[in-house]
CSV table of C-alpha atoms and ligand atoms in Angstrom, one decimal:
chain,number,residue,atom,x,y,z
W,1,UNK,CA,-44.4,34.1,186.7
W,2,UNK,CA,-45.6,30.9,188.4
W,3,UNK,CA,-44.3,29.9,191.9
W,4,UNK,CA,-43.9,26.2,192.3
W,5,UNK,CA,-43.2,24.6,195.4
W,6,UNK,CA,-42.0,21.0,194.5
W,7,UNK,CA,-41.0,17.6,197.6
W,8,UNK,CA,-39.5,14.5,196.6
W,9,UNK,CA,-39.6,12.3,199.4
W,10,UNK,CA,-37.0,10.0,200.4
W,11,UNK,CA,-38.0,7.0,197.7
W,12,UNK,CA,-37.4,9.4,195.3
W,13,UNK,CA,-33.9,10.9,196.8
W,14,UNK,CA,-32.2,6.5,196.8
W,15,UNK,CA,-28.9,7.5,195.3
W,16,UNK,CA,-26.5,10.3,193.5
W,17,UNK,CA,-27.8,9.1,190.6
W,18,UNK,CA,-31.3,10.3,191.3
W,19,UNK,CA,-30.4,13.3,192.8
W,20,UNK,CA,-29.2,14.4,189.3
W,21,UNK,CA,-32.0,13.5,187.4
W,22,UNK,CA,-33.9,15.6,189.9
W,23,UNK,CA,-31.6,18.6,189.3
W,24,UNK,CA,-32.3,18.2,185.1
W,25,UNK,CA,-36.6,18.4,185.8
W,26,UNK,CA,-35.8,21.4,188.6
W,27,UNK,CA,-34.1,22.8,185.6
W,28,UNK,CA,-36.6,22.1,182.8
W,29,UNK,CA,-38.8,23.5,185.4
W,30,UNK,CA,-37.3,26.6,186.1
W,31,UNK,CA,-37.0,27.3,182.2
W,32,UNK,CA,-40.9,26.7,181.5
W,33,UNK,CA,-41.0,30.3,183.4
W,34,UNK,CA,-41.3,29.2,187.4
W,35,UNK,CA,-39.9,30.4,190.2
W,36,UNK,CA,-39.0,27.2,192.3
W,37,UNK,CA,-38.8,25.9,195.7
W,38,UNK,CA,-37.9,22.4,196.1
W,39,UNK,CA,-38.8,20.7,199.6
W,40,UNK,CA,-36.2,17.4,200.0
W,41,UNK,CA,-36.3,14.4,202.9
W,42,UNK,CA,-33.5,12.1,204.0
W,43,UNK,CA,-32.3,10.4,201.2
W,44,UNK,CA,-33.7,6.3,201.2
W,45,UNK,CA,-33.9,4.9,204.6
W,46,UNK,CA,-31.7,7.5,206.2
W,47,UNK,CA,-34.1,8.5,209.1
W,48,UNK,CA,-34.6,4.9,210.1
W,49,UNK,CA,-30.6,4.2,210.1
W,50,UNK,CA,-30.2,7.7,212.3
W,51,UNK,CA,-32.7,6.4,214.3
W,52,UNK,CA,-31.2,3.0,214.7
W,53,UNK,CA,-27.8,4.9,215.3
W,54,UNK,CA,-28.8,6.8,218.3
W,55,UNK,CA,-31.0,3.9,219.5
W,56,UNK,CA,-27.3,2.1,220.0
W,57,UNK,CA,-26.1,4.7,221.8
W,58,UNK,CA,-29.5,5.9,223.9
W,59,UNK,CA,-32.4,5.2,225.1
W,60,UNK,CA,-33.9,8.1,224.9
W,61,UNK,CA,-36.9,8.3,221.9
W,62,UNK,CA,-37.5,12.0,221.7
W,63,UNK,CA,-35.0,15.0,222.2
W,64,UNK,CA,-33.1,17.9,221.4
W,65,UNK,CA,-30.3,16.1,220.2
W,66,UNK,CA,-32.1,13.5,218.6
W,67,UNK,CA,-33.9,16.0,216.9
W,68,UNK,CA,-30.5,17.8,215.7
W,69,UNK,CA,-29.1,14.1,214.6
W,70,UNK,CA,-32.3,13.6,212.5
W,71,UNK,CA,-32.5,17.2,210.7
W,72,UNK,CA,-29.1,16.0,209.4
W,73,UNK,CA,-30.7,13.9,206.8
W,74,UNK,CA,-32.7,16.4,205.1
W,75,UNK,CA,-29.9,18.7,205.1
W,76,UNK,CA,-27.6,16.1,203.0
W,77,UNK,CA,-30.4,16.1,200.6
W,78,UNK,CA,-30.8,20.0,199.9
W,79,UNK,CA,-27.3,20.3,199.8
W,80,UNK,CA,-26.7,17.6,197.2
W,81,UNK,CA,-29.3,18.5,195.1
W,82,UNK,CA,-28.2,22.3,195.3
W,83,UNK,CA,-24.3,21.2,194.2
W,84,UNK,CA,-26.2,19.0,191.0
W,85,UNK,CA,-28.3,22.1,190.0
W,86,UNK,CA,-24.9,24.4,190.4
W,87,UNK,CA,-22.8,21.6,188.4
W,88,UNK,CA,-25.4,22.2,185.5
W,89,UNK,CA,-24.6,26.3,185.5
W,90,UNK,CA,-27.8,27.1,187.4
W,91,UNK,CA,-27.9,29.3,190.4
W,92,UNK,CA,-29.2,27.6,193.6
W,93,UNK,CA,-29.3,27.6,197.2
W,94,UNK,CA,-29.5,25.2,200.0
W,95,UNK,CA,-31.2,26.0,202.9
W,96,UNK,CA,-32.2,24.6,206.5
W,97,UNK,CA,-35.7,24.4,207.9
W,98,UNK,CA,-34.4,26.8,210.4
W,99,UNK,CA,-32.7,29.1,207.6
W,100,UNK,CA,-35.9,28.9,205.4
W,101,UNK,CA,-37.5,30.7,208.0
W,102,UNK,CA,-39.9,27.6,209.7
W,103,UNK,CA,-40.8,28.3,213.3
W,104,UNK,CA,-42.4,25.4,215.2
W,105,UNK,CA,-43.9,25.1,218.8
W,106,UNK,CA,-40.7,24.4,221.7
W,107,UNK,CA,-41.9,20.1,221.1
W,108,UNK,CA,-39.2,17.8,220.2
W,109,UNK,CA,-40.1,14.4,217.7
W,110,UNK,CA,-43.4,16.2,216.4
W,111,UNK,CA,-43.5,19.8,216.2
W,112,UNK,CA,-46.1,22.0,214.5
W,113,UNK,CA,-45.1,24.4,212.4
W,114,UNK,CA,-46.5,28.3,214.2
W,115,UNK,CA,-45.1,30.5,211.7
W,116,UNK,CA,-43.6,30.8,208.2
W,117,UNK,CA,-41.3,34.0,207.6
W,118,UNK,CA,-40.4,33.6,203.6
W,119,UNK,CA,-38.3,36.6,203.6
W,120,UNK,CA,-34.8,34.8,203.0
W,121,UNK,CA,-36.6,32.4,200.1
W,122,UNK,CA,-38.5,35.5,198.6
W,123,UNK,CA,-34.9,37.1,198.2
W,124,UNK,CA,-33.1,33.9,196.6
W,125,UNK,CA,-35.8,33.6,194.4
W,126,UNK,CA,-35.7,37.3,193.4
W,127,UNK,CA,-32.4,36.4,192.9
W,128,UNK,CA,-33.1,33.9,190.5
W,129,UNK,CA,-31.9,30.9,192.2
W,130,UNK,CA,-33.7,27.5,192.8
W,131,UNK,CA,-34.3,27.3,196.9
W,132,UNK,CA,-33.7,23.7,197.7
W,133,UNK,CA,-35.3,23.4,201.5
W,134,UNK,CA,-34.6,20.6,204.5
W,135,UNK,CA,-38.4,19.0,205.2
W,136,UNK,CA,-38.9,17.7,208.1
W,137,UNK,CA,-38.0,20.6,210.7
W,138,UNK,CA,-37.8,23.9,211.8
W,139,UNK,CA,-36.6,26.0,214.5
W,140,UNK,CA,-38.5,27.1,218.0
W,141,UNK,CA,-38.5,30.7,219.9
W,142,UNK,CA,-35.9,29.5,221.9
W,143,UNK,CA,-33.7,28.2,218.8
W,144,UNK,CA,-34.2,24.7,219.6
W,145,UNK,CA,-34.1,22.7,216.2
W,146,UNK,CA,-37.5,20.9,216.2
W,147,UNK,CA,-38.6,18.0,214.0
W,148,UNK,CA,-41.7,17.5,212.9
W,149,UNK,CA,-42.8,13.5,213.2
W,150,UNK,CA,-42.3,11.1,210.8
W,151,UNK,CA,-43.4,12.0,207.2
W,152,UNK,CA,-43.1,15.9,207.7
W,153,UNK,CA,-41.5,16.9,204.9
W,154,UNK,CA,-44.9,16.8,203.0
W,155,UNK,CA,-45.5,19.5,206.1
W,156,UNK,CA,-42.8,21.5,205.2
W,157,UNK,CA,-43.7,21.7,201.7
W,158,UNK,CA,-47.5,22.3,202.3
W,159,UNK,CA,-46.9,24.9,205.1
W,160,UNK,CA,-44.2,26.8,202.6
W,161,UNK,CA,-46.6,26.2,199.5
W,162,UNK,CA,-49.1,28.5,201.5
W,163,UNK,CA,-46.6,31.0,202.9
W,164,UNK,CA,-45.2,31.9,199.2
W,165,UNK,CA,-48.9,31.4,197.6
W,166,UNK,CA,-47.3,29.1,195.5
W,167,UNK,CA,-49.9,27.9,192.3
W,168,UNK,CA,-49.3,24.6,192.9
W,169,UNK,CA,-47.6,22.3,195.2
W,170,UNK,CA,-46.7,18.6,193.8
W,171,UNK,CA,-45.8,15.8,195.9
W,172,UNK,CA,-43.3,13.8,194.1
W,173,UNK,CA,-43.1,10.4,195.3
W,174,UNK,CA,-42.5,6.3,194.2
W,175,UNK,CA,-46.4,6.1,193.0
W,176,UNK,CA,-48.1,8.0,190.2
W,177,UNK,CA,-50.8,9.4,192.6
W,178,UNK,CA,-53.4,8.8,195.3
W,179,UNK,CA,-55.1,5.3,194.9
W,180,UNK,CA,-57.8,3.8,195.9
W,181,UNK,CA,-56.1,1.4,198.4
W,182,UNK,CA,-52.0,0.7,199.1
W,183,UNK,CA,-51.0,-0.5,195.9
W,184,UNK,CA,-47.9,-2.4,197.7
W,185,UNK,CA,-50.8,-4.3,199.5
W,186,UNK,CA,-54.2,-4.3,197.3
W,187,UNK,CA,-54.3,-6.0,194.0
W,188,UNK,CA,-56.4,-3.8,191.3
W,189,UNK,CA,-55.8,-0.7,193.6
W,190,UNK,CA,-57.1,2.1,191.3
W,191,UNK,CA,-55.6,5.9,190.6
W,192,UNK,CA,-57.7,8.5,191.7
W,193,UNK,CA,-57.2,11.2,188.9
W,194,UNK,CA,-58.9,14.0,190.7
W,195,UNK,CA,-59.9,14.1,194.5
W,196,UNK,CA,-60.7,17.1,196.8
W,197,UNK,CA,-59.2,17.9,200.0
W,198,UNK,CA,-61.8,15.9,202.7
W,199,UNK,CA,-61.7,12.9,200.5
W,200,UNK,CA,-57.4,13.3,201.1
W,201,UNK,CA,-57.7,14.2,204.1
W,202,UNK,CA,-59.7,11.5,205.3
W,203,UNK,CA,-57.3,8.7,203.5
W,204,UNK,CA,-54.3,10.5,205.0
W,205,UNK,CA,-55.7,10.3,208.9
W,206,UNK,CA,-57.1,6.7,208.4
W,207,UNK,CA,-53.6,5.9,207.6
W,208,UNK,CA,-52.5,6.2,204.0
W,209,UNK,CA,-49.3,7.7,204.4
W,210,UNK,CA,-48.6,9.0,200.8
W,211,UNK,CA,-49.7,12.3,201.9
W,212,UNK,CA,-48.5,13.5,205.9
W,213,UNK,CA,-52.7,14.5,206.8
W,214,UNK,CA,-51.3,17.7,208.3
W,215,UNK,CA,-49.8,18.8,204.7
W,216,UNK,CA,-53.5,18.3,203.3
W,217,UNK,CA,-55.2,20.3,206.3
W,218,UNK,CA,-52.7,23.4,205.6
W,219,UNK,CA,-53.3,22.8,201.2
W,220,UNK,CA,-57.3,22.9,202.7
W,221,UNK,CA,-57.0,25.4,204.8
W,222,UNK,CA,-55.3,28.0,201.7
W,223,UNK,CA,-56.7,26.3,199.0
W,224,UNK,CA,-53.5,25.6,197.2
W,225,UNK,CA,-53.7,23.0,194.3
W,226,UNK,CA,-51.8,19.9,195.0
W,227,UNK,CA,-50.6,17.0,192.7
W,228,UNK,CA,-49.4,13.8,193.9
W,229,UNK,CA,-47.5,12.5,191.3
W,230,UNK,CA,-44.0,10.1,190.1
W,231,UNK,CA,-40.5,11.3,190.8
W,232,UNK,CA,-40.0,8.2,188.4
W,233,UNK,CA,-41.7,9.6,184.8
W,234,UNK,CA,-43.8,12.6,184.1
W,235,UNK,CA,-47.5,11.1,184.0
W,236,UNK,CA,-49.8,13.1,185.5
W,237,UNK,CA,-50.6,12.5,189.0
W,238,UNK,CA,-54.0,12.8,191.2
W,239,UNK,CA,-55.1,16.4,191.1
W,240,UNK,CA,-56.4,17.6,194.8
W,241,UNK,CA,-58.5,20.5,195.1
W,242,UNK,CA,-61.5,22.1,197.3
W,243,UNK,CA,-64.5,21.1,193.6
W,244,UNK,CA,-62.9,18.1,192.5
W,245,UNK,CA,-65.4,15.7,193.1
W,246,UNK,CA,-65.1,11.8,192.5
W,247,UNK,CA,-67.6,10.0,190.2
W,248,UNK,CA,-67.7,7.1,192.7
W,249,UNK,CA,-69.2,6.7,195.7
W,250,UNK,CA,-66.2,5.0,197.3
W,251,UNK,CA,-62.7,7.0,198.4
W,252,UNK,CA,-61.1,3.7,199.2
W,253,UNK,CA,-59.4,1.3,202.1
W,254,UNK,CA,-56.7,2.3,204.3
W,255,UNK,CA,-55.3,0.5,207.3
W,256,UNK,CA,-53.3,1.5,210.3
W,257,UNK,CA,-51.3,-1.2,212.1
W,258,UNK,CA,-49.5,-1.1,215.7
W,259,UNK,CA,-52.6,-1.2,217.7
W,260,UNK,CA,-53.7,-2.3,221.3
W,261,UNK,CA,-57.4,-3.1,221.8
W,262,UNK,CA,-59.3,-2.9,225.1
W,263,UNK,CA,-62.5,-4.2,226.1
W,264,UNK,CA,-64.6,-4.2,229.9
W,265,UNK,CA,-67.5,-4.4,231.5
W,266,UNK,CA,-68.7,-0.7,232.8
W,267,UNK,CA,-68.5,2.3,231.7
W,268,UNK,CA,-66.2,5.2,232.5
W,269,UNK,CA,-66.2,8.6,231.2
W,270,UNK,CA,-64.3,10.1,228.7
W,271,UNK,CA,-62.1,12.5,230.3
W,272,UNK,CA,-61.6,10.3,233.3
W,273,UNK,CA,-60.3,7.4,230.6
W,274,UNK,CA,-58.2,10.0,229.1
W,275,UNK,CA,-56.4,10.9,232.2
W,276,UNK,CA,-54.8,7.5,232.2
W,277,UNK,CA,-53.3,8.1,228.8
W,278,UNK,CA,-50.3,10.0,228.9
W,279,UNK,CA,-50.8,11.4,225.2
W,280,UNK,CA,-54.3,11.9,223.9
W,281,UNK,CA,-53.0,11.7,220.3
W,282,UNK,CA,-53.0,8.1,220.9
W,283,UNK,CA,-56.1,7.6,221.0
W,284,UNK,CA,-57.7,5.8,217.9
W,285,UNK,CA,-61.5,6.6,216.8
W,286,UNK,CA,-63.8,7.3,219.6
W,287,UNK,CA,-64.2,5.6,223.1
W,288,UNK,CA,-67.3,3.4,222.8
W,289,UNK,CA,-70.4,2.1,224.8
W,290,UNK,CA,-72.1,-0.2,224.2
W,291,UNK,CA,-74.6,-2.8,225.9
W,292,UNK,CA,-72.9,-2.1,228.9
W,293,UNK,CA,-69.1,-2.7,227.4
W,294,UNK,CA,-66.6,-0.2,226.5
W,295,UNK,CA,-64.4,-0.2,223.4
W,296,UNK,CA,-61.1,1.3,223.3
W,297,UNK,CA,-57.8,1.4,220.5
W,298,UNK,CA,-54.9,3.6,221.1
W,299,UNK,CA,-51.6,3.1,219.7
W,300,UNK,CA,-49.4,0.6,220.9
W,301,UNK,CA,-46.6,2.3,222.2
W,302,UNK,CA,-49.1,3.1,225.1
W,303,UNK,CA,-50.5,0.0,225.5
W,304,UNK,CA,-49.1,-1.4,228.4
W,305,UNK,CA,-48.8,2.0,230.2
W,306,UNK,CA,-53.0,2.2,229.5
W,307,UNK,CA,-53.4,-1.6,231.0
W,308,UNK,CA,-51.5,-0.8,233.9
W,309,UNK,CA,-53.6,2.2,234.6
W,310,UNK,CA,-56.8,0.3,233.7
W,311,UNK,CA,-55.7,-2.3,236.0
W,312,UNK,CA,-54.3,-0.4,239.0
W,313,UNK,CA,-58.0,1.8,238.5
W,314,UNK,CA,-60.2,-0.7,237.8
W,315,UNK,CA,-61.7,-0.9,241.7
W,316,UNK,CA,-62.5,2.9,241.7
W,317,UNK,CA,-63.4,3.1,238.4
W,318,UNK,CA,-66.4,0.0,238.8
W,319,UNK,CA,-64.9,-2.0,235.4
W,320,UNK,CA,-63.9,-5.8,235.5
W,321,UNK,CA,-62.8,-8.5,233.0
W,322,UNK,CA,-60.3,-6.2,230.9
W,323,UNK,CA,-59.6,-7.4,227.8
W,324,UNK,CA,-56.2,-6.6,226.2
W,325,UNK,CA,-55.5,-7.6,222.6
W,326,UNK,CA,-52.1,-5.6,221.1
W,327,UNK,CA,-51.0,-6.3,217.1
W,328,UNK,CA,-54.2,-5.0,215.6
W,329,UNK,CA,-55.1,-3.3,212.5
W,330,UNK,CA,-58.0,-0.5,211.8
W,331,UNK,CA,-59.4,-1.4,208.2
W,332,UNK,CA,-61.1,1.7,206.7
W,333,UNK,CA,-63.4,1.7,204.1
W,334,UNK,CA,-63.6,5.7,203.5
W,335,UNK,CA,-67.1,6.9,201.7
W,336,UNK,CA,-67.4,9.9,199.5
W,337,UNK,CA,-69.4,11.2,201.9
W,338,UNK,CA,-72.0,10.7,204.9
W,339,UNK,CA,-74.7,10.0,202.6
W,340,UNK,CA,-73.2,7.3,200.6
W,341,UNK,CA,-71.9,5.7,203.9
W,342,UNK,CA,-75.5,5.9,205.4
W,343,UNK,CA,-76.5,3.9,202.1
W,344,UNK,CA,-73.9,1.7,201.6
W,345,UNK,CA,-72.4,0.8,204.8
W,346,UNK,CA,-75.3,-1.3,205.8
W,347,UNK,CA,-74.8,-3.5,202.7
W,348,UNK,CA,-71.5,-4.7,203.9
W,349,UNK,CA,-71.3,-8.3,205.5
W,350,UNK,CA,-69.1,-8.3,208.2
W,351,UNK,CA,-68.8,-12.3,208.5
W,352,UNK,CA,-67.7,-12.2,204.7
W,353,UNK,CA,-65.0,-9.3,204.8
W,354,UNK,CA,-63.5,-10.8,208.0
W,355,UNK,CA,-63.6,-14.5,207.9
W,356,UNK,CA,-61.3,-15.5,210.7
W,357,UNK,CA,-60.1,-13.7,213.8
W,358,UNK,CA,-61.2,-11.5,216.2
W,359,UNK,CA,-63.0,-8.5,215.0
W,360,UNK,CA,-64.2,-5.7,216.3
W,361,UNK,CA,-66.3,-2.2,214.8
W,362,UNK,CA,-65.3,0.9,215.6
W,363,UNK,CA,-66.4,4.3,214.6
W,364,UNK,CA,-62.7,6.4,213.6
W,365,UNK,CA,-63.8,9.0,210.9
W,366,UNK,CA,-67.9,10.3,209.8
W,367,UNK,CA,-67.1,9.5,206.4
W,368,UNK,CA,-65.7,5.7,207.0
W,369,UNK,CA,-66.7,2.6,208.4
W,370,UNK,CA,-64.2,0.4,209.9
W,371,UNK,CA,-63.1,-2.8,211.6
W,372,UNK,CA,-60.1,-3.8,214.1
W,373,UNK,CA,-58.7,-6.9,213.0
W,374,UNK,CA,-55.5,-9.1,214.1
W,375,UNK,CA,-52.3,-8.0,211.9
W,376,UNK,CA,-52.0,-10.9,210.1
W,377,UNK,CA,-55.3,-10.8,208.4
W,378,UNK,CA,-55.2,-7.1,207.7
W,379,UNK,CA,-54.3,-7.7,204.1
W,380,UNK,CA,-56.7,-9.8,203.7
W,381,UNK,CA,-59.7,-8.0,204.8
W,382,UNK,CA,-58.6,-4.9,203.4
W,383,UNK,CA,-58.2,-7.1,199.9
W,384,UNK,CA,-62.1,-7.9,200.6
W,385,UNK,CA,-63.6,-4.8,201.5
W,386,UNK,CA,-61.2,-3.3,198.2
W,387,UNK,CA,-63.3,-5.9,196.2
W,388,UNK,CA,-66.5,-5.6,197.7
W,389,UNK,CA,-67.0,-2.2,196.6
W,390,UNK,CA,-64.8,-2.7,193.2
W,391,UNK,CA,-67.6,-5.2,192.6
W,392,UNK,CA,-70.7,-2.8,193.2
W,393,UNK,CA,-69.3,-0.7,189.7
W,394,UNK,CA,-70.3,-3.5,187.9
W,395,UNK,CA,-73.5,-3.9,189.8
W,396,UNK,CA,-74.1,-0.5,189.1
W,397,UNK,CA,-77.6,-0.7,188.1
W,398,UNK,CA,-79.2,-3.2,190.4
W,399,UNK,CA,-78.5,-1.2,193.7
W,400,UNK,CA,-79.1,2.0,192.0
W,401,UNK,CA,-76.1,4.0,192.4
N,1,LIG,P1,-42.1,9.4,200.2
N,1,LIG,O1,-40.8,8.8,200.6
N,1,LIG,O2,-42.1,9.9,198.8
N,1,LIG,O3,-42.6,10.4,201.2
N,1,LIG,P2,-44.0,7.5,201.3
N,1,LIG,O4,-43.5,6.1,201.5
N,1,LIG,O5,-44.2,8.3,202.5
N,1,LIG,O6,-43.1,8.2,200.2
N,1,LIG,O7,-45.4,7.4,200.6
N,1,LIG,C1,-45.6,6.7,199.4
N,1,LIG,C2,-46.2,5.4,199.7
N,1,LIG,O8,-47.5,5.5,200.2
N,1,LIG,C3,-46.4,4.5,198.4
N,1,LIG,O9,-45.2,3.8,198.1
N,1,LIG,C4,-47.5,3.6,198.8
N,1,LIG,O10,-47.1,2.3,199.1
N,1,LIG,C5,-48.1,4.2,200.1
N,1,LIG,N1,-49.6,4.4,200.0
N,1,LIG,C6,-50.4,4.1,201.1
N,1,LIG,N2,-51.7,4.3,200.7
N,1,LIG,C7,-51.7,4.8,199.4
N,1,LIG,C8,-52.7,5.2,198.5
N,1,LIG,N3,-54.0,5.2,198.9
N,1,LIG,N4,-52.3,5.6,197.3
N,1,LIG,C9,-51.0,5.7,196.9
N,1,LIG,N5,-50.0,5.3,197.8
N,1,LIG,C10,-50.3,4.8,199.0
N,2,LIG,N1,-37.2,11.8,206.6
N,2,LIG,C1,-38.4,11.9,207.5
N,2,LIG,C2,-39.0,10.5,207.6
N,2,LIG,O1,-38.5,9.5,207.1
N,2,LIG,C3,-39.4,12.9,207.0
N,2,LIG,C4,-40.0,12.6,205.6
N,2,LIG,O2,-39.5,11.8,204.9
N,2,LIG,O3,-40.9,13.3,205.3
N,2,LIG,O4,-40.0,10.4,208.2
N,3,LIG,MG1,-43.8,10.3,203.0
């Protein structure tokens, strides 16, 4: 019997409505011979309002209790769609990240998940029921319910997907797969019909948030087949595994906004810098030298707390004339691999792609090349670049690809 681990994200959880037409495929599912575990979000823009909620009562950003309010949305969500599969005379259970045996690290806001124990999911599905899980959270050692950052349902499913050695795990979502760029944002965007897990990987963590990039490292890391597919009509999706290989030597553009850029004279090493940053994860791409300047893009949440640093520091540290630029953009142009980077990159015109606005290079993946760029031309460039390398397919032959 197959074991299918399926997640619909939040797009595809709007209304009752679409809660029902969920339960009918879960069903049509379940009778093709499948055992099935269904990973739900919030339903819509339900995190954001909980979020908005608490902001009008607090201050605080990241919590124990903010973490209990936000677990509430997935819950609705399993719940509902477990009373829409029992309406239809089908046996199913709801259950909470903590119940469905998920047990993250003691960190509030964005917890990893540390262990997985399946036995109350094995048991329902024995049972013959459909397991509808709560993404998005799980519970610590000391029984502290622990989110796990924004987009971490696909986490939940992934990490699950592995646990039960599920055949497949499909990512059900508002597009009919992986493309080769935003298709909200880049006209002619392209679906990828296979892909394997680097190429994902690398899309995921340069910012293309259809896929959460710790769901693809766990998929990776136990080889399980994923789909990303439509919650919307059954086309196939993109297919993700470890030999699928794309015929082009392109993966495609991503971007990741909310960033603060610094720039100084002098040099200072890593781990010092780093010391100044009160979480490493914000760090974008690599700290860089060059002729004597340093480069440097971290979020922007911790962009003023990194200024003040660099500027109460800057007499020990030897660095003048700080430059401080926030709303930027990372534009990624993600290669196939390090060869076809090594041979393409250098064919890309720089004053072309980016035609107005600052602009600075940064190095952020092996496999991509990329650019910081004001917000408001982000678009734009990442429109360029998306045609740039759309247009080398039909200049196949003269640069020999
Ligand atoms: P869900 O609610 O299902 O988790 P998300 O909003 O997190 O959905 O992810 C789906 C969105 O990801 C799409 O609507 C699309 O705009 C965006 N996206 C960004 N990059 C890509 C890409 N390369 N291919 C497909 N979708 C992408
Ligand atoms: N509901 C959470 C969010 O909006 C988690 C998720 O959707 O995966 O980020
Ligand atoms: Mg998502």
């Amino acid at each position: 019997m197959a074991r299918v681990l399926q997640k619909y994200g939040g797009t595809s959880l709007q209304s009752t409505e679409r809660i029902r037409l969920i339960a009918d495929r879960a069903i049509r599912e379940q009778e093709n011979g499948s055992q099935l575990v269904i990973v739900v979000s919030a339903m819509g823009d339900t995190t954001n309002q909980l979020v908005q909620l608490a902001s009008e009562v607090s201050s605080c950003t990241a919590g124990r209790e903010l973490d209990l309010l936000l677990s509430t949305g997935e819950q609705i969500s399993s719940s509902l769609l477990a009373l829409a599969i029992q309406e239809r005379g089908r046996e199913a259970i709801a259950l909470t990240g903590a119940q469905a045996g998920l047990e993250t690290e003691e960190v509030h806001g964005d917890a990893r998940i540390t262990d997985v124990n399946t036995a109350k999911i094995r048991e329902e599905l024995n049972a013959g029921k459909i397991v509808l899980v709560a993404g998005f959270q799980g519970c610590a050692k000391n029984q502290e319910i622990c989110t796990l950052g924004r987009g971490g349902s696909d986490t939940t499913a992934a990490a699950l997907a592995a646990a039960l050695q599920a055949d497949r795990c499909e990512i059900f979502t508002d597009v009919d797969g992986v493309y080769s760029a935003d298709p909200r944002y880049v006209l002619g965007a392209r679906k990828h019909e296979r892909l394997n897990y680097t190429h994902l990987l690398t899309l995921a963590e340069t910012g293309a948030e259809v896929v959460h990039p710790r769901a693809v490292a766990y998929a990776q890391d136990h080889q399980i087949p994923l789909v990303v597919r439509s919650s919307f009509h059954e086309q196939e999706g993109t297919k993700i595994q470890h030999d699928s290989g794309i015929a082009f030597p392109v993966v495609g553009v991503t971007f990741q906004k909310g960033l603060s850029y610094f720039q100084w004279r002098g040099k200072i090493e890593e781990e010092e810098l780093l010391a100044g940053l009160a979480d490493v994860n914000s760090l974008v791409g690599n700290v860089q030298v060059s002729n004597g300047h340093t480069d440097l893009i971290i979020k922007e949440e911790h962009g003023s707390e990194m200024s003040a640093w660099l500027n109460e520091n800057k007499h020990k540290l030897g660095i003048n004339s700080i430059q401080h630029a926030e709303g930027m953009t990372a534009v990624h142009l993600v290669f196939a691999d390090l060869d076809e980077k090594r041979r393409l990159a250098p064919l890309l015109n720089e004053k072309e792609l980016v035609p107005s606005g600052d602009v600075y290079r940064i190095n952020c993946a092996p496999d991509a090349w990329s650019v910081v760029v004001p917000e408001e031309y982000a678009v734009e460039v990442a429109q360029r670049i998306h045609d740039w390398f759309m247009g080398l397919e039909s200049k196949k032959a003269s640069i020999a690809l």
